[in-house]
Structure formats: structure tokens, C-alpha cells
Amino acid sequence: MNLHEYQGKELLHSYGVAIQQGKVAATVEEAAEAYQEIVDRTGSKFAVVKAQIHAGGRGKGGGVKLVKSMDELKEKAGDILGMMLKTPQTPGGMEGPGKLVRKILVAEDAYIPSPDECDEFYVSVLMDREKKCNVIVYSTEGGVDIETVAEETPHLVHKEYIDPTLGLQGFQARKIAFNLGLSGKAFKEMNRFISSLYKAFVGSDASLFEINPCTKRGDDSIIAVDCKVTLDDNALFRHKDLAEMRDTGEEDPTEVEAKEYGLNYVQLDGNVGCMVNGAGLAMATMDIIKLSGGEPANFLDVGGTADAKRVEQAFRIILKDPEVKAILINIFGGIVRCDRVAQGVVDAYKNMGNIGVPIIVRLQGTNADIAKKIIDESGLAVHSAILLQEAADLVKEVVS
């Protein structure tokens, strides 16, 4: 689950991470109030207006603006609120439709006393699945795309691996501060920043914290000026307060609907819909589709309780994609009986009427022979298969 910048900063602040202070607003009036609070507190008329969407590169699309007066604040806030913001990370990139900006963050000027006296760093915490441990990735080249830095100047990107049994050690936080070229007060501040950031990452069961830029100000304080936070959906049951931060308006509507039905669904760019039980089998099914000359249109795991109602819901979700030319149902009957799934497919097909695309059903496992008989004798335009190769051949036949 992704968080907005303002939500991520609230989370970081709760763990003692120093952040750029600001207030979220949904209207120009709320933005004006937030701006006045900043002026009264800091004495500076400089502030930043930031669009709050789940995508990076907001500044490139005009979603981040510096303001120097109340009139300018109202103008920029009005321009950003309600705009369809296009960034390299929104669907379709800069040529796509963009994302609707519903909220903005009005934040204090982080570059005091002046940008010339500040340094920007990149710091992130994530899981390295190959090494089976968390890793802190950091660089002196903050404020720019880290991918570009890694490609053009890889020696400027450092990694510190954290032993999962020991956690972050003091010497590791000091090593990071040293490699960033800091000394004196800034060294101590970065040490504290890294330690608090890692506690927040572990404590919130996050899968990604990305601070870009992490800024050293003129007074040698270290703050998070921007942040990207991704939480592990599977751990949200332990964090009810964080789960409430979910903004479904930023997520794909079809995927949101699938979650409500207890289906694991991810839409892809393809022409063959998939309905499978089990994530591993779903991945293998997508490989089968590609080998047969098609392209998977989605990842969909119906789980172990694939009754008629759930199968029908899965059908409806898959068919929301107009690019789907066929549907491959691939079920291994271990926990769930194949005949139960087969009856679910037949019942769902009858309830929905003419589905309009060919359906290939491959059932293997408990009562697979009975399931095949149910499909074959249903009188519906459904192709049954037992072997994977049979299913692949049928996919190739219907999409070619």
C-alpha cells in the first residue's frame, strides 16, 4: 500500500525522523490557512505547494511550486488542485491521462538560509530479496532520479546491508554519514536520522522508504524534504491506523473492487484473461499464455474457496478489460475440489449470459475427471483441458 507524501512524513515524524513541516489541504481556503500558519511560525513568506498523488516526478509535471506571498499561494494552489498531473510515473507517462490532484501539501521552505548552503542526499530502505535482508541505499546525489545516478555514476551509490538478527548497528549509521561526506553536527544529525528512519521502516512493516531529497540545511540539521512510503499489505492487520490511510482514489478501480471480493488481481497489458488458484500457478499460467503466442491480461488468484459466486465475480472483473479476447481458467484441485470449480464456472456462465469471449478451463487434481464431464456436458461454449499443453494449444487456437 502506497502512502501520500504528507502521510509518509507523519509516519516518519512519529518515529522521531526530522521532516519538512507542512499541512495538507483540499481547497484553496485550507491552503491559505496552512500558508499563514507557516508564515506565523517561521517568519518566512517562502513556502512550497506540492501535489499529493501516488507518483514521483511531480515537479516535472508542474505539481510542485515555490510561492512567496499569499496571492501567489492562492494562485498556485488553485492551479494544482483539480489538475490532471502527468509525470514519468503516472499511467502512460507524460503522454498518458495523468492523475487527478485532490489534495496538496503546503510545506515550509526547507532550504534555509539559502539553497546554496544546503546539500541534498538520497536515502532509501528496502528489502534485498537476493541477500534476504534489508538494505540502506544512499548517495550524495540527491534530488535527481537515482536510476540515472546508478546508471551513469554507479560509484556514487552506496549500500549498507543490515543483518536481520542484529538490526542496524551504530557503526553502520556512522559509516553512512561518513560516506556522505559529513562531519561535526551534521554527522551526528545524519547518524540520528538514519537510526530513526530504520526504526520507522521496521516498526511499520514497510517494504520501501525513499527519502529524496534528504537535505542538510545551513544550520547542519538533516530533514526529509520528500518521501515515498510503501507498506506491506500482508502486515496491515497489525497496523489498523496505517491501513486507514489507504487512498483508494489513487488505485486502479478494478483492483480495488477485486480486493473487496477477496481476489488478488493485477491488471496487465495483454489479451488473455487468467483465473487461477495460487500465486505460483498464476505465474506459470502467464508463462503458458506467452508461450502459446498470447499476452496475459491480468494476474488473478481466486484462492482456495472458488465457489460459483467468487468465480462469477472474477469473470466480471476480467471482462472489464476490453482487450481480453479469451479467458484461461487454470485450477489445481488440492484444497478446492475441481468439480466444485467446474460447477461454479457453469453457474457463473449461465448467470452472466453471453460472456462473449472463448473460455478455456484446465482442471487438475481432486475430482478432475468429474469436473471435465461437467464442463463437456454443460452445452456451453467452454473448452476443457487436463494437461497444460492442451490448455496452451487451445489458447493459441482462440487468439490466433
XYZ file of C-alpha atoms in Angstrom, residues 188-368:
181
model
C 25.638 13.410 14.379
C 22.338 14.565 12.869
C 22.640 12.122 9.969
C 23.528 9.340 12.382
C 20.334 10.065 14.326
C 18.316 10.432 11.109
C 19.392 7.028 9.754
C 18.722 5.265 13.053
C 15.217 6.746 13.359
C 14.458 6.056 9.699
C 15.356 2.384 10.046
C 13.235 2.067 13.207
C 10.302 3.525 11.281
C 10.850 1.089 8.411
C 10.892 -1.973 10.650
C 8.223 -0.709 13.030
C 5.690 -0.024 10.280
C 6.375 -3.248 8.338
C 7.260 -1.195 5.276
C 8.626 -2.556 2.031
C 10.086 0.778 0.896
C 11.100 4.098 2.408
C 12.624 6.511 -0.109
C 13.799 9.941 1.014
C 14.756 12.064 -1.967
C 15.961 14.565 -1.171
C 17.234 14.139 2.346
C 18.615 17.630 2.962
C 21.382 19.085 5.115
C 20.398 22.653 5.817
C 22.642 25.609 6.517
C 22.402 25.015 10.259
C 23.619 21.415 9.726
C 20.236 19.894 10.571
C 19.087 16.900 8.498
C 15.466 16.657 7.337
C 13.329 14.603 4.948
C 12.100 17.041 2.295
C 10.241 14.419 0.290
C 9.393 10.805 0.967
C 7.868 7.790 -0.720
C 6.478 5.063 1.534
C 5.167 1.640 0.551
C 3.721 -0.612 3.251
C 3.387 -4.394 3.156
C -0.309 -5.185 2.580
C 0.120 -8.531 4.335
C 1.143 -6.789 7.580
C -1.590 -4.154 7.690
C -3.647 -6.262 10.116
C -1.040 -5.234 12.703
C -1.361 -1.542 11.839
C -5.025 -0.540 11.792
C -4.092 3.147 11.923
C -1.900 2.835 8.828
C -4.498 0.767 6.970
C -6.923 3.678 7.380
C -4.535 5.838 5.344
C -5.305 3.876 2.168
C -6.479 6.197 -0.624
C -8.482 4.017 -2.990
C -8.919 7.005 -5.298
C -5.246 6.601 -6.228
C -5.569 2.900 -7.031
C -6.901 1.101 -10.082
C -10.712 0.876 -9.617
C -10.813 -2.719 -10.855
C -8.102 -3.786 -8.427
C -9.968 -2.050 -5.587
C -13.144 -3.936 -6.496
C -11.238 -7.222 -6.625
C -9.889 -6.653 -3.104
C -13.433 -6.157 -1.830
C -14.264 -9.636 -3.143
C -11.123 -11.169 -1.646
C -9.476 -11.645 -5.055
C -5.801 -10.976 -5.740
C -5.887 -9.089 -9.049
C -3.360 -7.058 -11.011
C -4.203 -5.720 -14.460
C -1.625 -6.152 -17.226
C -1.367 -5.169 -20.890
C -2.464 -8.317 -22.696
C -5.318 -10.138 -24.440
C -5.832 -13.365 -22.436
C -7.503 -13.173 -19.039
C -6.313 -15.545 -16.303
C -8.248 -17.094 -13.429
C -6.064 -19.304 -11.256
C -5.847 -20.595 -7.675
C -2.435 -19.940 -6.179
C 0.155 -17.275 -6.933
C 2.796 -19.707 -8.206
C 0.364 -21.402 -10.571
C -0.788 -17.965 -11.733
C 2.787 -17.054 -12.693
C 3.183 -20.372 -14.546
C -0.118 -19.779 -16.323
C 1.072 -16.426 -17.582
C 4.169 -18.165 -18.947
C 1.916 -20.690 -20.730
C -0.052 -17.871 -22.325
C 3.098 -16.173 -23.607
C 4.486 -19.458 -24.969
C 1.214 -20.005 -26.828
C 1.541 -16.647 -28.583
C -0.798 -14.638 -26.378
C -0.173 -11.991 -23.725
C -1.577 -12.226 -20.175
C -4.154 -9.524 -19.482
C -4.042 -9.924 -15.725
C -2.866 -11.789 -12.660
C -5.866 -13.160 -10.754
C -5.712 -15.593 -7.843
C -9.183 -16.728 -6.705
C -7.761 -18.545 -3.686
C -8.913 -21.851 -2.231
C -12.649 -21.091 -1.978
C -13.542 -20.789 -5.642
C -17.310 -21.260 -5.456
C -19.819 -20.099 -8.094
C -20.164 -16.628 -6.585
C -16.435 -15.983 -6.476
C -15.913 -17.363 -9.991
C -18.660 -15.069 -11.302
C -17.080 -12.073 -9.588
C -13.737 -12.997 -11.115
C -15.340 -13.276 -14.572
C -16.902 -9.828 -14.252
C -13.620 -8.248 -13.181
C -11.638 -9.841 -16.019
C -14.240 -8.768 -18.593
C -13.988 -5.126 -17.521
C -10.837 -5.090 -19.671
C -11.956 -4.559 -23.290
C -8.678 -6.010 -24.583
C -9.465 -9.519 -23.282
C -10.033 -11.899 -26.225
C -10.095 -15.168 -24.240
C -10.080 -16.399 -20.643
C -7.935 -19.257 -19.349
C -9.071 -20.857 -16.078
C -6.302 -22.989 -14.589
C -7.183 -24.710 -11.307
C -5.216 -27.282 -9.353
C -7.684 -29.080 -7.092
C -5.917 -29.585 -3.806
C -7.839 -27.681 -1.170
C -10.735 -26.970 -3.521
C -12.394 -29.772 -5.493
C -12.266 -29.465 -9.293
C -15.912 -30.435 -9.719
C -16.893 -27.578 -7.417
C -14.967 -25.124 -9.576
C -16.401 -26.593 -12.748
C -19.939 -26.200 -11.441
C -19.049 -22.668 -10.428
C -17.885 -21.899 -13.958
C -21.093 -23.314 -15.465
C -23.341 -21.474 -12.982
C -21.472 -18.200 -13.445
C -21.631 -18.536 -17.230
C -25.419 -19.066 -17.083
C -25.944 -16.159 -14.667
C -23.956 -13.761 -16.822
C -25.493 -14.818 -20.133
C -23.299 -14.458 -23.203
C -19.785 -13.772 -21.943
C -18.641 -13.004 -25.468
C -15.104 -14.458 -25.377
C -13.833 -18.063 -25.567
C -13.179 -19.771 -22.226
C -10.581 -22.494 -21.714
C -10.846 -24.436 -18.454
C -7.967 -26.602 -17.307
C -8.745 -28.527 -14.109
C -6.329 -30.961 -12.483
C -6.425 -32.646 -9.097
C -9.286 -33.825 -6.888
C -12.295 -34.931 -8.997
C -10.746 -33.593 -12.205
